[in-house]
Amino acid sequence: MKALGRQLLVELYNCDFDRINDTKSVEKAMIDATEQSGATIVNSDFHEFSPYGISGVIVIAESHVSIHTWPEYNYAAVDVFTCGDHIDPWTIQEALKSYFKSDSVSSMEVKRGLFKTQPGQDLPFKADESSVLGGHSQGHSS
Amino acid sequence: MKALGRQLLVELYNCDFDRINDTKSVEKAMIDATEQSGATIVNSDFHEFSPYGISGVIVIAESHVSIHTWPEYNYAAVDVFTCGDHIDPWTIQEALKSYFKSDSVSSMEVKRGLFKTQPGQDLPFKADESSVLGGHSQGHSS
């Protein structure tokens, strides 16, 4: 069996309140961490909620990186969904752990899109050669 | 233990090629499914890749819904990350399964942000009362 994608579900506990309570701080950390991993950023979209909490998603050519923060719990949930072999999603976890000063991290890696292959053979279509054709982003009034 | 969020990781196999290969079709299906669940849509962001594949994320007041499609494998990976009690993430899975004509679905539900509580007690801060303060979306040249 071979997987089209891999996904890290990262739980960051005991984060620094201020660092996960500021949209600019969270967005900068996410973009820096994503760039460090070698991923290609297509679009970033961050939102702040009242009374607390930031939600942000970075669409990358290799899938996405998302974050939701609960500053009142000093907690952030990060997902790193990647395809292809050329980026290391764990660098994103380590960079965010450090930036948010989390001293308690747990994570799980999940394989996505499993297909049967012959032993030693790869999947018939390579996921690594895609390029962005286009797209659009649209805000919705609430 | 109580969780701040819950996340469905949905694997949709044997999808209809055309329905997961068209950005407008995928975006409409995702928005309709998300609205049906009762979630509040904040922003949607969809991108098309060459030669195949759509990536899309809808930020909702209750976290996010994401999709990545591999039409050449008739496969789509959907995540539904929610907080609060008032929406049912499973309705999103069922709506997309039907729209993409998938006859093979597997899914996993993961609890995110676990905190210790006394038996019968809820978490000290409720996640259900947030509202959007603001945000921005930014495209990046590749």
Coordinates of C-alpha atoms in Angstrom, one line a residue:
Chain A
M1 CA 0.0 0.0 0.0
K2 CA 1.2 3.5 -0.8
A3 CA -0.3 6.8 0.4
L4 CA -1.0 9.9 -1.7
G5 CA -0.7 12.2 1.4
R6 CA 0.5 12.3 4.9
Q7 CA -1.0 14.4 7.7
L8 CA 0.4 15.4 11.0
L9 CA -2.2 16.3 13.7
V10 CA -0.2 18.3 16.3
E11 CA -1.4 19.2 19.8
L12 CA 0.5 22.2 21.3
Y13 CA -0.2 22.6 25.0
N14 CA 1.1 25.2 27.4
C15 CA 1.7 27.7 24.7
D16 CA 2.6 31.3 25.5
F17 CA -0.7 33.2 25.7
D18 CA 0.4 36.3 23.8
R19 CA 2.0 34.4 21.0
I20 CA -1.1 32.5 20.1
N21 CA -3.5 35.4 20.8
D22 CA -2.2 37.8 18.2
T23 CA -3.2 37.2 14.5
K24 CA 0.0 38.8 13.1
S25 CA 2.2 36.7 15.4
V26 CA 0.4 33.5 14.5
E27 CA 0.4 34.2 10.8
K28 CA 4.1 35.1 10.8
A29 CA 5.0 31.9 12.7
M30 CA 2.9 29.8 10.4
I31 CA 4.3 31.3 7.2
D32 CA 7.9 31.1 8.5
A33 CA 7.5 27.5 9.6
T34 CA 5.9 26.6 6.3
E35 CA 8.6 28.2 4.3
Q36 CA 11.3 26.5 6.3
S37 CA 9.8 23.2 5.4
G38 CA 10.3 23.9 1.7
A39 CA 6.6 24.0 0.9
T40 CA 5.3 26.3 -1.8
I41 CA 2.8 28.8 -0.3
V42 CA -0.2 29.5 -2.6
N43 CA -2.5 31.5 -0.2
S44 CA -2.8 32.3 3.5
D45 CA -6.0 33.2 5.3
F46 CA -6.1 34.2 9.0
H47 CA -9.0 35.2 11.1
E48 CA -9.4 36.4 14.7
F49 CA -12.4 35.6 16.9
S50 CA -13.9 37.3 19.9
P51 CA -13.3 36.9 22.8
Y52 CA -10.3 34.7 21.9
G53 CA -8.9 32.5 19.2
I54 CA -7.2 32.6 15.8
S55 CA -8.0 30.4 12.9
G56 CA -5.6 30.2 10.0
V57 CA -5.0 28.1 6.9
I58 CA -2.2 28.2 4.5
V59 CA -2.9 26.5 1.2
I60 CA 0.4 25.1 -0.2
A61 CA 1.1 23.4 -3.5
E62 CA 1.6 20.2 -1.5
S63 CA -1.9 20.5 0.3
H64 CA -2.3 22.7 3.5
V65 CA -1.2 23.8 6.9
S66 CA -3.9 24.9 9.4
I67 CA -4.0 26.2 12.9
H68 CA -6.7 27.0 15.5
T69 CA -5.6 28.6 18.8
W70 CA -7.4 28.7 22.1
P71 CA -5.3 31.2 24.0
E72 CA -7.5 30.9 27.1
Y73 CA -6.4 27.3 27.3
N74 CA -2.8 28.0 26.1
Y75 CA -3.5 25.5 23.4
A76 CA -3.1 25.3 19.6
A77 CA -4.2 22.6 17.1
V78 CA -2.0 22.4 14.0
D79 CA -2.5 20.2 11.0
V80 CA 0.1 19.7 8.3
F81 CA -1.2 17.9 5.3
T82 CA 1.4 17.2 2.6
C83 CA 1.9 15.2 -0.5
G84 CA 5.1 14.4 -2.3
D85 CA 8.4 13.6 -0.8
H86 CA 10.3 16.8 -0.9
I87 CA 9.1 18.5 2.2
D88 CA 9.4 17.5 5.8
P89 CA 6.2 18.3 7.8
W90 CA 7.9 17.7 11.1
T91 CA 10.0 20.8 10.7
I92 CA 6.7 22.8 10.8
Q93 CA 5.8 21.2 14.1
E94 CA 9.2 21.9 15.6
A95 CA 9.3 25.5 14.4
L96 CA 5.8 26.3 15.9
K97 CA 6.6 24.5 19.1
S98 CA 9.6 26.7 19.6
Y99 CA 7.9 29.9 18.5
F100 CA 4.8 29.4 20.7
K101 CA 7.0 28.2 23.6
S102 CA 5.0 25.0 24.0
D103 CA 6.5 22.5 26.5
S104 CA 4.0 19.8 25.9
V105 CA 3.5 18.5 22.3
S106 CA 1.8 15.4 21.1
S107 CA 1.3 14.5 17.5
M108 CA 0.0 11.7 15.3
E109 CA 0.8 11.0 11.6
V110 CA -1.9 9.7 9.4
K111 CA -1.6 8.3 5.9
R112 CA -4.2 9.7 3.5
G113 CA -5.4 8.1 0.3
L114 CA -4.1 4.5 0.4
F115 CA -3.8 2.5 -2.7
K116 CA -2.5 -1.0 -3.4
T117 CA 0.8 -1.3 -5.2
Q118 CA 3.1 -4.2 -6.1
P119 CA 6.0 -4.6 -3.7
G120 CA 8.8 -2.1 -4.6
Q121 CA 6.6 -0.2 -7.0
D122 CA 5.4 3.4 -6.7
L123 CA 1.9 4.8 -7.4
P124 CA 1.2 5.2 -11.1
F125 CA 0.7 9.0 -11.0
K126 CA 3.3 11.1 -9.2
A127 CA 1.9 13.7 -6.9
D128 CA 5.1 15.8 -6.9
E129 CA 4.9 17.5 -10.2
S130 CA 1.8 19.7 -9.8
S131 CA 1.7 23.5 -10.3
V132 CA -1.0 26.0 -9.5
L133 CA -3.4 26.8 -12.3
G134 CA -5.5 29.4 -10.5
G135 CA -7.9 30.0 -7.7
H136 CA -9.9 32.5 -5.8
S137 CA -10.7 33.4 -2.2
Q138 CA -14.0 34.8 -1.1
G139 CA -15.1 36.3 2.2
H140 CA -18.6 35.6 3.4
S141 CA -20.6 38.1 5.5
S142 CA -21.7 36.5 8.7
Chain B
M1 CA -11.4 14.6 29.9
K2 CA -13.2 17.0 27.6
A3 CA -12.1 18.1 24.1
L4 CA -12.1 21.6 22.6
G5 CA -12.6 20.3 19.1
R6 CA -13.4 17.2 17.1
Q7 CA -12.1 16.4 13.7
L8 CA -13.3 14.0 11.0
L9 CA -10.7 12.7 8.6
V10 CA -12.7 11.4 5.7
E11 CA -11.4 9.3 2.8
L12 CA -13.7 9.3 -0.3
Y13 CA -12.7 6.6 -2.8
N14 CA -14.2 5.9 -6.2
C15 CA -15.4 9.4 -6.7
D16 CA -16.8 10.6 -10.0
F17 CA -13.9 12.0 -12.0
D18 CA -15.7 15.0 -13.4
R19 CA -17.2 16.1 -10.0
I20 CA -13.8 16.2 -8.2
N21 CA -11.9 17.6 -11.2
D22 CA -13.8 20.9 -11.5
T23 CA -13.0 23.7 -9.1
K24 CA -16.5 25.2 -9.3
S25 CA -18.2 21.8 -8.7
V26 CA -15.9 21.1 -5.7
E27 CA -16.4 24.5 -4.2
K28 CA -20.1 24.5 -4.6
A29 CA -20.3 21.0 -3.0
M30 CA -18.2 22.0 -0.1
I31 CA -20.1 25.3 0.6
D32 CA -23.5 23.6 0.3
A33 CA -22.4 20.7 2.6
T34 CA -20.9 23.1 5.1
E35 CA -24.1 25.3 5.1
Q36 CA -26.2 22.2 5.6
S37 CA -24.3 21.3 8.7
G38 CA -25.3 24.7 10.3
A39 CA -21.7 26.0 10.3
T40 CA -21.0 29.7 9.8
I41 CA -18.8 30.3 6.8
V42 CA -16.1 33.0 7.2
N43 CA -14.0 32.5 4.0
S44 CA -13.6 30.0 1.2
D45 CA -10.4 29.6 -0.8
F46 CA -10.1 27.1 -3.7
H47 CA -7.2 26.4 -6.0
E48 CA -6.8 24.2 -9.1
F49 CA -3.5 22.4 -9.8
S50 CA -2.0 21.1 -13.1
P51 CA -2.4 18.4 -14.4
Y52 CA -5.0 17.4 -11.8
G53 CA -6.3 18.3 -8.4
I54 CA -8.3 20.8 -6.4
S55 CA -7.4 22.1 -2.9
G56 CA -9.9 24.0 -1.0
V57 CA -10.4 25.3 2.5
I58 CA -13.4 26.9 4.1
V59 CA -12.7 28.7 7.3
I60 CA -15.8 28.5 9.5
A61 CA -16.5 30.2 12.8
E62 CA -16.3 26.7 14.3
S63 CA -12.8 25.9 12.7
H64 CA -12.5 24.6 9.1
V65 CA -13.4 22.2 6.4
S66 CA -10.8 21.2 3.8
I67 CA -10.6 19.1 0.7
H68 CA -7.9 17.8 -1.6
T69 CA -8.9 15.9 -4.6
W70 CA -6.8 13.5 -6.8
P71 CA -9.2 13.0 -9.8
E72 CA -6.7 10.7 -11.4
Y73 CA -7.2 8.3 -8.5
N74 CA -10.9 9.1 -8.1
Y75 CA -10.0 10.1 -4.5
A76 CA -10.7 13.0 -2.2
A77 CA -9.5 13.7 1.3
V78 CA -11.8 15.8 3.4
D79 CA -11.2 17.1 6.9
V80 CA -14.0 18.6 9.1
F81 CA -12.6 20.3 12.2
T82 CA -15.3 21.7 14.5
C83 CA -15.7 23.1 17.9
G84 CA -18.9 23.6 19.9
D85 CA -21.9 21.4 20.0
H86 CA -24.3 23.0 17.6
I87 CA -23.2 21.5 14.3
D88 CA -23.0 17.9 13.1
P89 CA -19.8 17.3 11.1
W90 CA -21.1 14.0 9.8
T91 CA -23.7 15.7 7.6
I92 CA -20.8 17.2 5.7
Q93 CA -19.3 13.8 5.0
E94 CA -22.7 12.4 3.9
A95 CA -23.4 15.4 1.6
L96 CA -20.0 15.1 -0.1
K97 CA -20.2 11.4 -0.4
S98 CA -23.4 11.8 -2.3
Y99 CA -22.4 14.7 -4.5
F100 CA -19.1 13.1 -5.5
K101 CA -20.8 9.7 -6.0
S102 CA -18.3 7.9 -3.8
D103 CA -19.2 4.3 -3.0
S104 CA -16.3 3.7 -0.7
V105 CA -15.9 5.9 2.4
S106 CA -13.8 5.5 5.5
S107 CA -13.5 8.0 8.2
M108 CA -12.0 8.6 11.6
E109 CA -13.0 11.0 14.3
V110 CA -10.2 12.5 16.4
K111 CA -10.7 14.6 19.6
R112 CA -8.5 17.7 19.6
G113 CA -7.4 19.7 22.7
L114 CA -8.1 17.4 25.6
F115 CA -8.3 18.8 29.1
K116 CA -9.0 17.2 32.4
T117 CA -12.4 18.0 34.0
Q118 CA -14.2 16.7 37.0
P119 CA -16.8 14.1 36.3
G120 CA -20.0 15.7 35.0
Q121 CA -18.4 19.1 34.6
D122 CA -17.8 21.0 31.4
L123 CA -14.7 22.9 30.4
P124 CA -14.3 26.3 32.1
F125 CA -14.5 28.4 28.9
K126 CA -17.2 27.7 26.3
A127 CA -16.0 27.5 22.7
D128 CA -19.5 28.1 21.3
E129 CA -19.9 31.8 21.7
S130 CA -17.2 33.2 19.5
S131 CA -17.7 35.7 16.7
V132 CA -15.4 36.9 13.9
L133 CA -13.4 40.0 14.7
G134 CA -11.6 40.3 11.4
G135 CA -9.1 38.7 9.1
H136 CA -7.4 38.8 5.8
S137 CA -6.4 36.5 2.9
Q138 CA -3.3 36.9 0.9
G139 CA -2.2 35.2 -2.3
H140 CA 1.5 34.4 -2.7
S141 CA 3.2 34.4 -6.1
S142 CA 4.9 31.1 -6.7

